[in-house]
Coordinates of C-alpha atoms in Angstrom, one line a residue:
M23 CA 8.1 -24.9 54.5
Q24 CA 9.3 -26.9 51.8
E25 CA 7.2 -28.2 49.2
K26 CA 7.3 -31.7 50.3
D27 CA 6.0 -30.2 53.7
M28 CA 3.1 -28.2 51.7
V29 CA 1.6 -31.4 49.8
N30 CA 1.5 -33.9 53.2
N31 CA 0.2 -30.9 55.0
A32 CA -2.6 -30.4 52.4
L33 CA -2.5 -34.5 52.3
S34 CA -3.8 -34.4 56.4
H35 CA -6.0 -31.8 55.8
I36 CA -8.6 -33.2 53.3
N37 CA -8.2 -36.6 55.2
A38 CA -9.3 -34.5 58.3
G39 CA -11.7 -33.3 56.2
L40 CA -13.0 -36.5 54.5
T41 CA -12.7 -38.0 58.4
N42 CA -16.0 -35.7 58.7
F43 CA -18.0 -35.3 55.8
A44 CA -17.6 -39.1 56.7
N45 CA -19.7 -38.2 60.3
M46 CA -21.9 -35.5 58.9
I47 CA -23.3 -37.6 56.2
A48 CA -23.7 -40.8 58.9
Q49 CA -25.3 -38.2 61.3
S50 CA -27.5 -36.3 58.2
E51 CA -31.7 -37.0 57.7
N52 CA -32.4 -34.2 55.7
Q53 CA -31.9 -36.5 52.4
E54 CA -31.2 -33.4 50.5
L55 CA -28.3 -32.2 52.5
R56 CA -27.0 -35.7 52.4
Q57 CA -26.9 -36.0 48.6
T58 CA -24.6 -32.5 48.6
L59 CA -22.4 -33.8 51.3
Q60 CA -22.0 -37.1 49.5
Q61 CA -21.0 -34.6 46.2
M62 CA -18.8 -32.9 48.5
R63 CA -16.9 -35.7 49.9
D64 CA -16.5 -37.3 46.7
S65 CA -15.3 -34.4 45.2
A66 CA -12.7 -34.0 48.2
E67 CA -11.6 -37.9 47.4
K68 CA -10.6 -36.9 44.2
S69 CA -8.6 -34.6 44.8
Q70 CA -6.8 -36.0 47.5
Y71 CA -6.0 -39.3 45.2
E72 CA -4.8 -36.6 42.4
L73 CA -2.7 -35.2 45.2
F74 CA -1.8 -38.5 46.7
N75 CA -0.3 -39.6 42.9
I76 CA 1.5 -36.4 42.5
A77 CA 3.2 -36.8 46.4
K78 CA 3.8 -40.6 45.6
S79 CA 5.6 -39.6 41.7
H80 CA 7.7 -36.5 43.7
N81 CA 9.0 -39.6 46.2
Y82 CA 7.1 -37.2 48.9
Y83 CA 5.2 -39.8 50.2
T84 CA 5.7 -44.1 50.4
P85 CA 2.0 -45.9 51.0
A86 CA 2.1 -48.8 53.2
Q87 CA 3.3 -51.9 52.0
K88 CA 0.6 -53.5 49.8
A89 CA -1.6 -56.2 51.6
S90 CA -1.4 -59.9 51.1
E91 CA -4.0 -61.9 49.8
Q92 CA -4.5 -64.1 53.3
E93 CA -4.8 -60.4 54.9
I94 CA -7.3 -59.2 51.7
A95 CA -9.0 -62.3 52.7
T96 CA -9.0 -62.4 56.3
V97 CA -10.9 -58.5 55.6
K98 CA -13.5 -59.4 53.4
A99 CA -14.6 -62.8 56.0
I100 CA -14.3 -60.3 58.4
A101 CA -16.3 -58.2 56.7
N102 CA -19.0 -60.4 55.9

């Protein structure tokens, strides 16, 4: 397995884990458990972003095209 594949595989696993954290947090009634999961999610997000930047700097990953101002405004309008 090449380094690029390993990095992309790791990013995929971290992203899946972030989705799982979001689901667990949303379903946690216990405040202490909820806070612990949020801390774990925050740590995983930090790791994901660091790995994303490494992948991007080595041209292992090309991010999606940046959203236009109109697209951003549309999403903001929908969210409000």
